[in-house]
Short mmCIF file of C-alpha atoms and ligand atoms in Angstrom, two decimals:
data_model
loop_
_atom_site.label_atom_id
_atom_site.label_comp_id
_atom_site.label_asym_id
_atom_site.label_seq_id
_atom_site.Cartn_x
_atom_site.Cartn_y
_atom_site.Cartn_z
CA MET K 1 7.77 123.35 146.38
CA THR K 2 11.61 123.09 146.64
CA ARG K 3 11.43 124.86 150.01
CA ARG K 4 8.55 122.51 151.16
CA LEU K 5 10.51 119.50 149.93
CA GLY K 6 13.28 120.57 152.53
CA LEU K 7 15.95 121.00 149.71
CA VAL K 8 16.82 124.69 150.60
CA THR K 9 17.30 123.74 154.18
CA GLU K 10 19.24 120.63 153.34
CA SER K 11 21.59 122.69 150.96
CA VAL K 12 22.36 125.02 153.75
CA ALA K 13 22.96 122.14 156.18
CA LEU K 14 25.20 120.41 153.63
CA TRP K 15 27.01 123.60 153.25
CA ALA K 16 27.69 123.99 157.01
CA ARG K 17 28.49 120.23 157.57
CA GLY K 18 30.96 120.22 154.57
CA ARG K 19 32.63 123.05 156.18
CA ARG K 20 32.92 121.31 159.51
CA GLN K 21 33.94 117.98 157.76
CA HIS K 22 36.13 119.48 155.42
CA ARG K 23 38.86 116.84 156.06
CA ALA K 24 36.48 113.87 156.36
CA TRP K 25 34.93 114.83 153.02
CA ALA K 26 37.93 115.90 151.06
CA GLU K 27 38.97 112.41 149.84
CA HIS K 28 35.51 111.76 148.49
CA HIS K 29 35.39 115.11 146.67
CA GLU K 30 38.83 114.47 145.11
CA HIS K 31 38.02 111.23 144.01
CA CYS K 32 34.89 112.63 142.31
CA ARG K 33 36.86 115.42 140.62
CA ALA K 34 39.53 113.01 139.40
CA LEU K 35 37.16 110.63 137.81
CA VAL K 36 35.53 113.48 136.00
CA ALA K 37 38.91 115.21 135.04
CA GLY K 38 39.95 111.78 133.47
CA VAL K 39 36.78 111.65 131.41
CA VAL K 40 37.19 115.30 130.13
CA ALA K 41 40.76 114.44 129.12
CA ASP K 42 39.50 111.58 126.85
CA LEU K 43 36.71 113.38 125.16
CA PRO K 44 36.78 114.10 121.49
CA ARG K 45 34.66 117.29 121.56
CA ARG K 46 34.03 119.65 124.40
CA ARG K 47 31.28 121.98 123.53
CA THR K 48 28.55 121.97 126.25
CA VAL K 49 28.85 119.99 129.63
CA ALA K 50 25.71 119.74 132.05
CA VAL K 51 26.28 119.11 135.79
CA LEU K 52 22.96 117.62 137.35
CA GLY K 53 22.82 118.21 140.96
CA SER K 54 25.80 120.74 140.79
CA GLY K 55 24.68 122.20 144.32
CA LEU K 56 27.62 123.30 146.17
CA LEU K 57 30.11 122.67 143.41
CA ARG K 58 32.41 120.60 145.82
CA ASP K 59 32.65 117.41 143.93
CA ILE K 60 33.13 118.68 140.35
CA PRO K 61 36.30 120.39 138.81
CA LEU K 62 34.44 123.47 137.90
CA SER K 63 37.65 125.55 136.72
CA LEU K 64 38.55 122.66 134.46
CA LEU K 65 35.04 122.56 133.06
CA ARG K 66 35.20 126.26 132.51
CA GLU K 67 38.51 126.13 130.59
CA ARG K 68 37.87 122.98 128.58
CA PHE K 69 34.30 123.51 127.45
CA GLU K 70 32.57 126.24 125.52
CA ARG K 71 29.46 126.25 127.87
CA VAL K 72 28.86 124.89 131.30
CA LEU K 73 25.38 124.37 132.68
CA LEU K 74 24.95 123.94 136.50
CA ILE K 75 21.72 122.39 137.13
CA ASP K 76 20.10 122.03 140.39
CA ALA K 77 16.81 122.71 142.31
CA VAL K 78 18.73 124.97 144.72
CA HIS K 79 21.60 127.49 143.98
CA LEU K 80 22.69 129.04 147.26
CA PRO K 81 23.84 132.63 147.14
CA GLN K 82 27.59 131.71 147.40
CA VAL K 83 27.21 129.48 144.29
CA ARG K 84 25.36 132.18 142.41
CA LEU K 85 28.18 134.57 143.28
CA ALA K 86 30.92 132.12 142.19
CA ALA K 87 29.03 131.65 138.71
CA VAL K 88 28.07 135.26 137.89
CA PHE K 89 31.39 136.42 136.77
CA GLN K 90 32.02 133.41 134.55
CA PRO K 91 30.80 134.27 131.10
CA ASN K 92 30.43 130.44 129.95
CA VAL K 93 28.81 129.31 132.98
CA ARG K 94 24.90 129.36 133.37
CA LEU K 95 22.89 128.33 136.34
CA VAL K 96 19.76 126.51 135.70
CA THR K 97 17.06 126.01 138.50
CA ARG K 98 15.17 122.74 137.78
CA ASP K 99 13.51 119.89 139.57
CA LEU K 100 15.36 116.91 138.18
CA SER K 101 13.05 114.34 139.66
CA GLY K 102 10.13 115.80 137.60
CA VAL K 103 7.53 115.25 140.26
CA MET K 104 7.18 118.41 142.16
CA GLY K 105 4.26 119.65 140.29
CA TRP K 106 2.64 116.16 140.68
CA LEU K 107 3.23 116.03 144.38
CA GLU K 108 1.33 119.50 144.73
CA GLY K 109 -1.57 118.12 142.60
CA LYS K 110 -0.80 120.90 139.77
CA ARG K 111 -0.35 118.06 137.15
CA ASP K 112 -1.22 114.40 136.86
CA GLY K 113 2.09 112.70 136.34
CA ARG K 114 5.90 113.43 135.91
CA VAL K 115 7.39 116.18 133.75
CA ASP K 116 10.37 115.08 131.60
CA PRO K 117 13.20 117.10 133.41
CA VAL K 118 15.94 116.40 130.61
CA ALA K 119 14.08 116.55 127.52
CA ASP K 120 15.66 119.60 126.12
CA LEU K 121 19.13 118.44 127.41
CA VAL K 122 18.77 115.12 125.58
CA ALA K 123 17.83 117.24 122.30
CA ASP K 124 20.83 119.47 122.65
CA VAL K 125 23.18 118.42 119.96
CA THR K 126 26.13 120.51 121.70
CA LEU K 127 25.88 118.49 124.85
CA ASP K 128 29.12 116.43 124.75
CA LEU K 129 29.09 115.56 128.53
CA VAL K 130 26.57 114.97 131.24
CA ILE K 131 27.66 114.57 134.89
CA SER K 132 25.27 113.51 137.46
CA ALA K 133 27.12 114.63 140.67
CA ASN K 134 25.83 113.04 143.79
CA LEU K 135 22.24 113.58 142.97
CA MET K 136 20.74 110.34 142.46
CA SER K 137 20.33 109.04 146.10
CA GLN K 138 18.90 112.59 146.90
CA LEU K 139 15.84 112.19 144.71
CA GLY K 140 14.09 109.70 146.83
CA TRP K 141 14.14 110.96 150.36
CA PRO K 142 12.60 114.35 150.17
CA VAL K 143 9.77 112.85 148.21
CA ALA K 144 9.42 110.05 150.85
CA ASP K 145 9.50 112.58 153.74
CA TRP K 146 6.89 114.59 151.84
CA LEU K 147 4.53 111.75 151.43
CA ASP K 148 4.84 110.94 155.07
CA ASP K 149 4.01 114.40 156.09
CA ASN K 150 0.91 114.67 153.59
CA PRO K 151 -0.94 111.47 153.94
CA ALA K 152 -3.92 112.76 152.19
CA ARG K 153 -2.07 113.65 148.92
CA ALA K 154 0.00 110.58 149.31
CA ALA K 155 -3.01 108.31 149.01
CA ALA K 156 -3.37 109.65 145.28
CA LEU K 157 0.18 108.98 144.38
CA PRO K 158 2.18 105.83 143.72
CA SER K 159 3.31 104.56 147.07
CA ASP K 160 6.77 103.67 145.58
CA LEU K 161 7.38 107.22 144.14
CA PRO K 162 10.73 107.74 145.95
CA THR K 163 11.99 104.66 144.25
CA ARG K 164 10.51 105.50 141.01
CA CYS K 165 12.34 108.92 141.15
CA ILE K 166 15.69 107.06 141.55
CA ALA K 167 15.01 104.77 138.69
CA TRP K 168 13.73 107.56 136.43
CA HIS K 169 16.90 109.30 136.80
CA ARG K 170 18.91 106.12 135.83
CA ASP K 171 16.72 105.92 132.85
CA ASP K 172 16.99 109.68 132.11
CA LEU K 173 20.79 109.27 132.06
CA ALA K 174 20.42 106.20 129.77
CA ARG K 175 18.87 108.61 127.00
CA PHE K 176 21.69 110.85 126.47
CA PRO K 177 23.46 110.01 123.24
CA ARG K 178 26.83 111.20 124.39
CA ARG K 179 29.15 110.76 127.37
CA VAL K 180 27.42 110.35 130.88
CA VAL K 181 29.47 110.19 134.10
CA LEU K 182 27.37 109.02 137.15
CA LEU K 183 28.55 109.57 140.73
CA THR K 184 26.24 108.62 143.41
CA ASP K 185 26.25 107.12 146.95
CA VAL K 186 24.58 103.73 146.95
CA GLU K 187 24.55 102.40 150.51
CA MET K 188 24.73 103.99 154.04
CA VAL K 189 26.23 102.10 156.80
CA GLU K 190 26.24 103.17 160.53
CA ARG K 191 29.27 101.59 162.53
CA ASP K 192 29.76 101.76 166.41
CA ARG K 193 33.37 102.27 167.68
CA SER K 194 34.10 98.64 167.56
CA GLY K 195 33.70 98.97 163.65
CA THR K 196 30.55 96.73 163.75
CA ALA K 197 27.76 97.77 161.24
CA VAL K 198 24.65 98.45 163.31
CA GLU K 199 22.46 99.85 160.42
CA HIS K 200 22.58 99.62 156.57
CA PHE K 201 20.24 101.56 154.32
CA ASP K 202 20.08 100.83 150.58
CA LEU K 203 20.26 104.32 149.17
CA MET K 204 19.01 103.18 145.70
CA ARG K 205 15.85 101.75 147.29
CA GLY K 206 16.17 98.65 145.15
CA THR K 207 16.94 100.40 141.78
CA VAL K 208 19.39 98.16 139.96
CA LEU K 209 22.51 99.73 138.40
CA PRO K 210 25.08 98.24 136.00
CA PRO K 211 28.54 97.22 137.47
CA GLN K 212 30.51 100.54 138.40
CA ASP K 213 33.99 101.35 137.29
CA GLU K 214 35.07 102.70 140.60
CA SER K 215 33.99 102.63 144.23
CA TRP K 216 35.09 104.25 147.65
CA ASP K 217 33.91 105.18 150.88
CA TRP K 218 32.83 108.68 152.09
CA CYS K 219 32.73 109.19 155.65
CA VAL K 220 29.64 111.45 155.86
CA ALA K 221 29.43 111.75 159.69
CA PRO K 222 32.57 110.84 161.69
CA PHE K 223 31.83 109.69 165.35
CA GLY K 224 30.35 112.79 167.18
CA GLU K 225 29.01 114.56 164.07
CA ALA K 226 25.57 113.16 164.37
CA VAL K 227 25.79 110.49 167.19
CA ALA K 228 28.57 110.17 169.74
CA ASP K 229 29.33 106.63 169.34
CA ARG K 230 28.35 106.09 165.70
CA GLU K 231 30.07 107.07 162.33
CA THR K 232 27.97 107.11 159.09
CA VAL K 233 29.75 105.95 156.06
CA HIS K 234 28.39 105.87 152.43
CA SER K 235 29.68 103.51 149.68
CA VAL K 236 29.95 105.67 146.46
CA HIS K 237 30.09 104.53 143.00
CA GLY K 238 31.36 106.15 139.98
CA TRP K 239 30.67 105.30 136.27
CA ARG K 240 32.99 107.02 133.62
CA ASP K 241 30.65 105.96 130.61
CA PHE K 242 27.28 105.30 132.32
CA GLY K 243 25.54 104.78 128.78
CA ALA K 244 28.03 102.06 127.72
CA ALA K 245 27.74 100.42 131.13
CA ILE K 246 23.95 100.18 131.14
CA LYS K 247 23.93 98.73 127.44
CA ARG K 248 26.24 95.92 128.32
C1 LIG H 1 24.53 115.58 147.88
S1 LIG H 1 24.25 117.16 147.29
C2 LIG H 1 25.53 117.19 145.91
C3 LIG H 1 25.77 118.65 145.41
C4 LIG H 1 27.01 118.84 144.54
N1 LIG H 1 27.15 117.89 143.65
C5 LIG H 1 28.22 119.22 145.26
O1 LIG H 1 29.23 119.10 145.07
O2 LIG H 1 27.94 120.09 146.34
C6 LIG H 1 22.83 116.83 146.18
C7 LIG H 1 22.27 117.90 145.27
O3 LIG H 1 21.12 117.60 144.64
C8 LIG H 1 20.03 118.42 144.73
N2 LIG H 1 18.90 117.99 144.37
C9 LIG H 1 18.07 117.30 145.18
N3 LIG H 1 16.82 116.92 144.78
C10 LIG H 1 16.74 117.55 143.45
C11 LIG H 1 15.66 117.75 142.56
N4 LIG H 1 14.64 117.10 142.69
N5 LIG H 1 15.97 118.45 141.54
C12 LIG H 1 17.24 118.93 141.26
N6 LIG H 1 18.17 119.02 142.28
C13 LIG H 1 17.97 118.23 143.34
C14 LIG H 1 20.26 119.20 145.90
O4 LIG H 1 19.75 120.66 146.03
C15 LIG H 1 21.70 119.09 146.18
O5 LIG H 1 22.56 120.15 145.63
#
């Protein structure tokens, strides 16, 4: 199902685009890593850290996490071979392959409803830090595309499932008893060469989030990457303590 949702293809494409756009993306990755490093420095205990949407490990300071925590869980639907290779010789790093939307079985008709994708993590008393690493916006679009491509099955499912997947992730994060960092892009803007915004897309699909601690722009596709005369810029938000922010 991961493959049919396009996540494997997307991971490979993301890896290739990240290499092409190394410079354009560096600032965004650095911003994410610095926010996480600041939180790690402040934590009173560092037993287990879980990275949700660890993917290509570009936006998290893996060396720091490995050094400071007893156990590092890297959780994603897809771990490309280069990531597996990077993790295999690290004794305190474990790769967990998991659907963090919880809906893949439901889409396929194998079950009726969502699976709780974080139940075991919420119950893990050693989990001192959870980092949702640019995953949230990615939970909606593969489901939306799949529903478009499978109209017969889509008729039996909630039409707002992509939005629900994003909102469920927000609610999943709010369940963790200790520190949660959330990093996510929230809006996509396409601009022409005069700087005029020609397209806006709400990547949260209407899901309400509390005020963020930090925000910055991520130039995902500079002019010429996707379209000659358009650049695509995502607005990224970061929360150092998402649990506290959502309770306020
Ligand atoms: C924008 S990437 C961020 C990746 C990573 N943080 C990095 O630095 O490369 C989004 C990640 O979310 C993962 N993802 C998307 N849908 C998922 C799902 N339903 N369950 C688990 N992971 C998912 C993708 O495989 C991808 O690795």
